[in-house]
PDB file of C-alpha atoms in Angstrom:
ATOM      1  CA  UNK A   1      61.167  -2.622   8.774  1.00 76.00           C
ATOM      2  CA  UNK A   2      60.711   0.706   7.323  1.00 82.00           C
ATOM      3  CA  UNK A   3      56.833   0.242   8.210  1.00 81.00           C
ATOM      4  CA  UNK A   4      57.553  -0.291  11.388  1.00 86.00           C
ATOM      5  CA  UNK A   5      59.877   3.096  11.597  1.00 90.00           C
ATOM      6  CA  UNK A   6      57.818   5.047   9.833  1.00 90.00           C
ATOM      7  CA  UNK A   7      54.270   4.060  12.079  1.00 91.00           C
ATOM      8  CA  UNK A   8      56.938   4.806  15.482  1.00 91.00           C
ATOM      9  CA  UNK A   9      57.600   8.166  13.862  1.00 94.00           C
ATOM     10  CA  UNK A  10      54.237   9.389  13.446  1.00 93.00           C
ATOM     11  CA  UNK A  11      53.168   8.272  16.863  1.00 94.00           C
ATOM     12  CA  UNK A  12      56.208  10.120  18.584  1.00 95.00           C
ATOM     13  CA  UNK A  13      55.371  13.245  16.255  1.00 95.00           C
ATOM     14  CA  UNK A  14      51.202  12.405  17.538  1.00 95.00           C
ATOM     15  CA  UNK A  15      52.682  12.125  21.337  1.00 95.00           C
ATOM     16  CA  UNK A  16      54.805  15.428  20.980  1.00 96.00           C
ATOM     17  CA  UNK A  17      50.967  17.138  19.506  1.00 95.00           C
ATOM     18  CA  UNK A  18      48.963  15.874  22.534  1.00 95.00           C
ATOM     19  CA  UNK A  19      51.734  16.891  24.993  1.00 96.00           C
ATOM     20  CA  UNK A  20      52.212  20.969  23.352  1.00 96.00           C
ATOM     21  CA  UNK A  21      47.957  20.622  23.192  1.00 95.00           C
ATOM     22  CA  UNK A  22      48.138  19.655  26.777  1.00 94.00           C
ATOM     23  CA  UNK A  23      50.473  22.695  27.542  1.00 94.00           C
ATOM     24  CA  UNK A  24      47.809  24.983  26.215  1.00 94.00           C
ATOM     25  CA  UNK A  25      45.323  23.834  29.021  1.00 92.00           C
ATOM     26  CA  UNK A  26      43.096  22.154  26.352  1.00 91.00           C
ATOM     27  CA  UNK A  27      43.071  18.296  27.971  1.00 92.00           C
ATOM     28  CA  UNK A  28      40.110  16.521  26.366  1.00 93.00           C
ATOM     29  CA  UNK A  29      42.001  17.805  22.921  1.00 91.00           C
ATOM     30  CA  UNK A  30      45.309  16.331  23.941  1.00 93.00           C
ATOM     31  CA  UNK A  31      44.044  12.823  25.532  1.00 94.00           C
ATOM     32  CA  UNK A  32      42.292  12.430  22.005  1.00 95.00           C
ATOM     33  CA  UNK A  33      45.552  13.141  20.027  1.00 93.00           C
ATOM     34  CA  UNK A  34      47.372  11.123  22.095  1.00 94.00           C
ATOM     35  CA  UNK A  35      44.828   8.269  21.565  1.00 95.00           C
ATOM     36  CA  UNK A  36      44.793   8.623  18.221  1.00 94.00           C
ATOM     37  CA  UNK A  37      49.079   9.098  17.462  1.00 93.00           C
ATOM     38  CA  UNK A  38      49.229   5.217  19.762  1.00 94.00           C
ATOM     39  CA  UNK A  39      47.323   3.212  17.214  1.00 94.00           C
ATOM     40  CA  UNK A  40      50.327   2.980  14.966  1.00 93.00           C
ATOM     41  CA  UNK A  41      52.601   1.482  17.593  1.00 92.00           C
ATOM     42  CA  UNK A  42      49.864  -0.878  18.556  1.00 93.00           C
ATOM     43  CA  UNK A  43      49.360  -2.055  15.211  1.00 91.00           C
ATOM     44  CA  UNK A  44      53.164  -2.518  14.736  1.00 90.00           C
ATOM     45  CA  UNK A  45      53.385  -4.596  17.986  1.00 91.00           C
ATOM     46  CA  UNK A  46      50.132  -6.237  17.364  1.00 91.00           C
ATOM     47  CA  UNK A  47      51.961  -7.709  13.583  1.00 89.00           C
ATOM     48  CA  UNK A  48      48.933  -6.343  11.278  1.00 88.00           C
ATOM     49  CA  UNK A  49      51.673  -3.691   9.738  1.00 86.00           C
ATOM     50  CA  UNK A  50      53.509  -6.846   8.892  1.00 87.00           C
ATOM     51  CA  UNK A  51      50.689  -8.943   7.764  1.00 87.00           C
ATOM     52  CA  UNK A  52      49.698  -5.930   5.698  1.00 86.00           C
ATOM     53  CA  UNK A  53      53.001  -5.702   3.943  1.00 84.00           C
ATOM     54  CA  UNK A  54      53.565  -9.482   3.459  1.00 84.00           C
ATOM     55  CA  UNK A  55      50.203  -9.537   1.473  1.00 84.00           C
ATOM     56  CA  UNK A  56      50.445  -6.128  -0.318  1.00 83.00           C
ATOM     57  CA  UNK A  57      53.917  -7.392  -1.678  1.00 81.00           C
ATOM     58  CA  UNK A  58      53.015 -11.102  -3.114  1.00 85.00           C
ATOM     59  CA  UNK A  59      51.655 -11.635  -6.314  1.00 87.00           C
ATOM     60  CA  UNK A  60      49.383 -14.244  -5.523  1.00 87.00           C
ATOM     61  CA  UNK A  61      47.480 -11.985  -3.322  1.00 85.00           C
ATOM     62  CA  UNK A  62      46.838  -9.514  -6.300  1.00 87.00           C
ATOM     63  CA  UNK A  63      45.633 -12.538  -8.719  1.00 90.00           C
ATOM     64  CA  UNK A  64      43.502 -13.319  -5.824  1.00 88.00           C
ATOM     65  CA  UNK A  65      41.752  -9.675  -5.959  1.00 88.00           C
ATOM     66  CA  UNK A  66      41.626 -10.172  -9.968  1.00 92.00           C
ATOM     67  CA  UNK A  67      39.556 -13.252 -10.001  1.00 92.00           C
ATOM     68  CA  UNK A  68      37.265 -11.718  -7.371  1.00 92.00           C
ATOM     69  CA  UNK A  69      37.514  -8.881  -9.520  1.00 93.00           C
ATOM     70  CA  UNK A  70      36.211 -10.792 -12.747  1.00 92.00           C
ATOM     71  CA  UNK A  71      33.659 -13.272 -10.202  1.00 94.00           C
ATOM     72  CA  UNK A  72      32.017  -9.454  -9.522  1.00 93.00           C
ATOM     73  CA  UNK A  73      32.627  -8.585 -13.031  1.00 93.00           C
ATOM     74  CA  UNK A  74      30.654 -11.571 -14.048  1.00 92.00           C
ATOM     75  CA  UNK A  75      28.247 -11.402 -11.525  1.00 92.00           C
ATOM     76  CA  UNK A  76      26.965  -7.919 -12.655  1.00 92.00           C
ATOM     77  CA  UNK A  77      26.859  -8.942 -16.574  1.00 91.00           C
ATOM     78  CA  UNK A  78      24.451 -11.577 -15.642  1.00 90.00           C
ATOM     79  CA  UNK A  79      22.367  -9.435 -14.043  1.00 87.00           C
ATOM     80  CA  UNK A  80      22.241  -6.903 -16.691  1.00 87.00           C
ATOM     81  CA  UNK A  81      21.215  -8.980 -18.915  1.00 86.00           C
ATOM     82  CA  UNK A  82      18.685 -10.248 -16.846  1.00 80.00           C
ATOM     83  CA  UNK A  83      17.095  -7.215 -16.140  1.00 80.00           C
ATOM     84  CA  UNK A  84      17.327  -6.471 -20.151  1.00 80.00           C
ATOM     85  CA  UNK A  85      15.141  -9.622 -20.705  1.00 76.00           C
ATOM     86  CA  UNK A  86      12.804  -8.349 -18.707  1.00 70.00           C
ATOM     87  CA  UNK A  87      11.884 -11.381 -16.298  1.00 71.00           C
ATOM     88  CA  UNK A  88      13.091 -11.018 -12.685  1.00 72.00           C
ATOM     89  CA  UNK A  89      14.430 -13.496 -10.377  1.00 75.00           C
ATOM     90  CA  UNK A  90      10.849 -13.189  -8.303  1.00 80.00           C
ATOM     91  CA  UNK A  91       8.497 -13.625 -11.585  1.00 79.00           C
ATOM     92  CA  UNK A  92      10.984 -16.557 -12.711  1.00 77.00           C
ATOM     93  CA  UNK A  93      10.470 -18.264  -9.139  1.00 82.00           C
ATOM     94  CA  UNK A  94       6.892 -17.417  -9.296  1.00 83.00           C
ATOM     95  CA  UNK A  95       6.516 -19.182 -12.689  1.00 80.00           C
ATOM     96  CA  UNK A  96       8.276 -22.389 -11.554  1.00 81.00           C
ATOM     97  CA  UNK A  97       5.777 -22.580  -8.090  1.00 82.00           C
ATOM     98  CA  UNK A  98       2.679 -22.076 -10.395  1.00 80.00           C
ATOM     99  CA  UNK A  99       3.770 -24.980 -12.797  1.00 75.00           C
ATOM    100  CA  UNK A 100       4.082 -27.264  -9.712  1.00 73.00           C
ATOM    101  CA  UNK A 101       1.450 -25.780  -8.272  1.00 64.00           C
ATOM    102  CA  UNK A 102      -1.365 -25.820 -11.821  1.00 55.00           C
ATOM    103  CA  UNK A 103      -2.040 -29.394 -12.203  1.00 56.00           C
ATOM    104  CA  UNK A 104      -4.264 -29.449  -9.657  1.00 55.00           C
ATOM    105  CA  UNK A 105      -6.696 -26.651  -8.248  1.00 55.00           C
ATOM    106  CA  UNK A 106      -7.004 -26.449  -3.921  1.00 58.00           C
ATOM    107  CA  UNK A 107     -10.506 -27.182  -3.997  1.00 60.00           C
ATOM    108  CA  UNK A 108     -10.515 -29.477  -7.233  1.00 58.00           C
ATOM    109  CA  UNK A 109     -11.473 -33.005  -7.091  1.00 60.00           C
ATOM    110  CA  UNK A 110     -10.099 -34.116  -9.496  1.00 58.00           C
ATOM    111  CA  UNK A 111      -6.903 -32.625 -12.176  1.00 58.00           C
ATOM    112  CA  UNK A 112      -7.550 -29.804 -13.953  1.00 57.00           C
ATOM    113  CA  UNK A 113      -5.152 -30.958 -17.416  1.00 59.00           C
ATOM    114  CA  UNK A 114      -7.297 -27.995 -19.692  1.00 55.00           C
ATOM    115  CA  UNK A 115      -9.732 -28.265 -22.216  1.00 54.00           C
ATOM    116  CA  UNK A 116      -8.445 -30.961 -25.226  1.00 52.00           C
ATOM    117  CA  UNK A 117      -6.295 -33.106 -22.796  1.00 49.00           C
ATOM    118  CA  UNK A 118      -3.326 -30.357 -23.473  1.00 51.00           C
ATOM    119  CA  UNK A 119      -0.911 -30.180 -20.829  1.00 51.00           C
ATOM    120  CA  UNK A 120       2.920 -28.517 -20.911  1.00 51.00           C
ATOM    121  CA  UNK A 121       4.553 -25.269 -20.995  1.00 53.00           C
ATOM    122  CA  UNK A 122       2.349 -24.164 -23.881  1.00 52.00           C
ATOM    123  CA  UNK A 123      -0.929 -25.225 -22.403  1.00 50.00           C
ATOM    124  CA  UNK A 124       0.385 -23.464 -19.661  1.00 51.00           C
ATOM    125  CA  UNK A 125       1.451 -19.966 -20.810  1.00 53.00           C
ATOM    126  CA  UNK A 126      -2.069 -19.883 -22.859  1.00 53.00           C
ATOM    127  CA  UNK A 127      -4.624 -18.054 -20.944  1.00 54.00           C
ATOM    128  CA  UNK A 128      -8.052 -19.305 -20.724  1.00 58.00           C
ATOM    129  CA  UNK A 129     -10.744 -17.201 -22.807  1.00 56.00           C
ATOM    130  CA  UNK A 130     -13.265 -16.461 -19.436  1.00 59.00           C
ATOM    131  CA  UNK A 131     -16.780 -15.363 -20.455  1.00 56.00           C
ATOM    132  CA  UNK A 132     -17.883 -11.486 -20.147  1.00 57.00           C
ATOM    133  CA  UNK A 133     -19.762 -10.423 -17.517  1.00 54.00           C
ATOM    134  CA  UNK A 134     -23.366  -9.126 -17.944  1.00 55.00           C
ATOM    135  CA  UNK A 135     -23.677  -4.981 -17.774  1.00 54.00           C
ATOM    136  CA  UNK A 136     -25.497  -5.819 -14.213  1.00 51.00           C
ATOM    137  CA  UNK A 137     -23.010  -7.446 -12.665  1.00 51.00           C
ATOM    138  CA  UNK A 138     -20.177  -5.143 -13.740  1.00 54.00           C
ATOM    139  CA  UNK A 139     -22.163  -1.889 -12.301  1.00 53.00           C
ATOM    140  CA  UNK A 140     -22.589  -4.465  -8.775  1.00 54.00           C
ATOM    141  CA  UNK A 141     -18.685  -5.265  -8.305  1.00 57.00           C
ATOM    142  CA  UNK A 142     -17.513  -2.123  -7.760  1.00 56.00           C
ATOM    143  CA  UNK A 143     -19.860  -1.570  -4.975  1.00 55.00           C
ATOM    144  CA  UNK A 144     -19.380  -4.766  -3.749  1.00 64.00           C
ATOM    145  CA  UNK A 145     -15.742  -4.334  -3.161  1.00 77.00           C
ATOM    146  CA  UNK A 146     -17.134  -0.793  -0.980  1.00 81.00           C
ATOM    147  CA  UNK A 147     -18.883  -3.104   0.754  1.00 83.00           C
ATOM    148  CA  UNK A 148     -17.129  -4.795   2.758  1.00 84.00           C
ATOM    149  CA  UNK A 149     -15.072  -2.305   3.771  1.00 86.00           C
ATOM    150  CA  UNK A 150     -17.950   0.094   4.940  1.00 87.00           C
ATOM    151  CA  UNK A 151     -18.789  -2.897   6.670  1.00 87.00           C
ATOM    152  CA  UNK A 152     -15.864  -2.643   8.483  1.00 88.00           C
ATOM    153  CA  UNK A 153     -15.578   0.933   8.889  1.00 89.00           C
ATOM    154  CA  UNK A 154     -19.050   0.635  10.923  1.00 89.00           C
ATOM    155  CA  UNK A 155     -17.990  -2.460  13.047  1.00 89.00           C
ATOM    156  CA  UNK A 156     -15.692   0.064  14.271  1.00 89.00           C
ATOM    157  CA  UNK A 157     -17.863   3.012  14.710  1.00 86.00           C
ATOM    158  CA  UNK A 158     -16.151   5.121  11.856  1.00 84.00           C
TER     159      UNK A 158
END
């Protein structure tokens, strides 16, 4: 109730504005105050000034706001210490679609299980030792890799 008084006040104060504005010849001024000074009567007739107050006032709305308050709270501790571990949620999901994806190579014909019949999580995590390349073919890659794109680069007449 006292809402309701208090939004009808302000709009008859808002109406009273827009109508001395509209006095002083300045129109577009005074049809914007008086826009403006009817939204608290229309809320008031519409009921969301007494929705507003019914939920401000209960105390199961404000335990309702303090377990989304400790759901967020929660939310951001596990993420913190997430980011502390230093995996993300990307390299965790990337991890989980290589060990599906390991057993077997695209163009293998038959499994690749690693060298001594090892297979798991450790086998897994283990990189394989690869052999060095000779001094030749290190001083070719890098202008291989030139290559192709100067290959491009002409296709295009650049």
């Amino acid at each position: 109730m006292l809402a309701e008084t208090i939004c009808s006040a302000a709009s008859a104060a808002g109406l009273g504005i827009a109508a001395v504005t509209a006095y002083r010849k300045r129109f577009l001024t005074a049809t914007r105050i008086a826009a403006h000074s009817l939204v608290p009567v229309g809320l008031v007739l519409t009921g969301v000034v007494e929705w507003v107050a019914g939920i401000a006032f209960k105390p199961s709305v404000w335990l309702g706001f303090g377990v989304l308050g400790l759901s967020w709270l929660l939310f951001m501790t596990t993420r913190a210490v997430e980011r502390r571990s230093g995996t993300t949620r990307a390299e965790r999901k990337a991890a989980r679609a290589a060990g599906r994806n390991e057993a077997v190579a695209p163009a293998a014909s038959a499994p690749s299980l690693g060298a001594g019949g090892t297979a798991g999580p450790a086998a897994a995590a283990k990189p394989q030792a690869q052999p060095k390349p000779k001094k030749k073919q290190e001083a070719a890659a890098p202008g291989d890799d030139f290559s192709d794109i100067e290959a491009i680069l002409k296709k295009h007449g650049i």
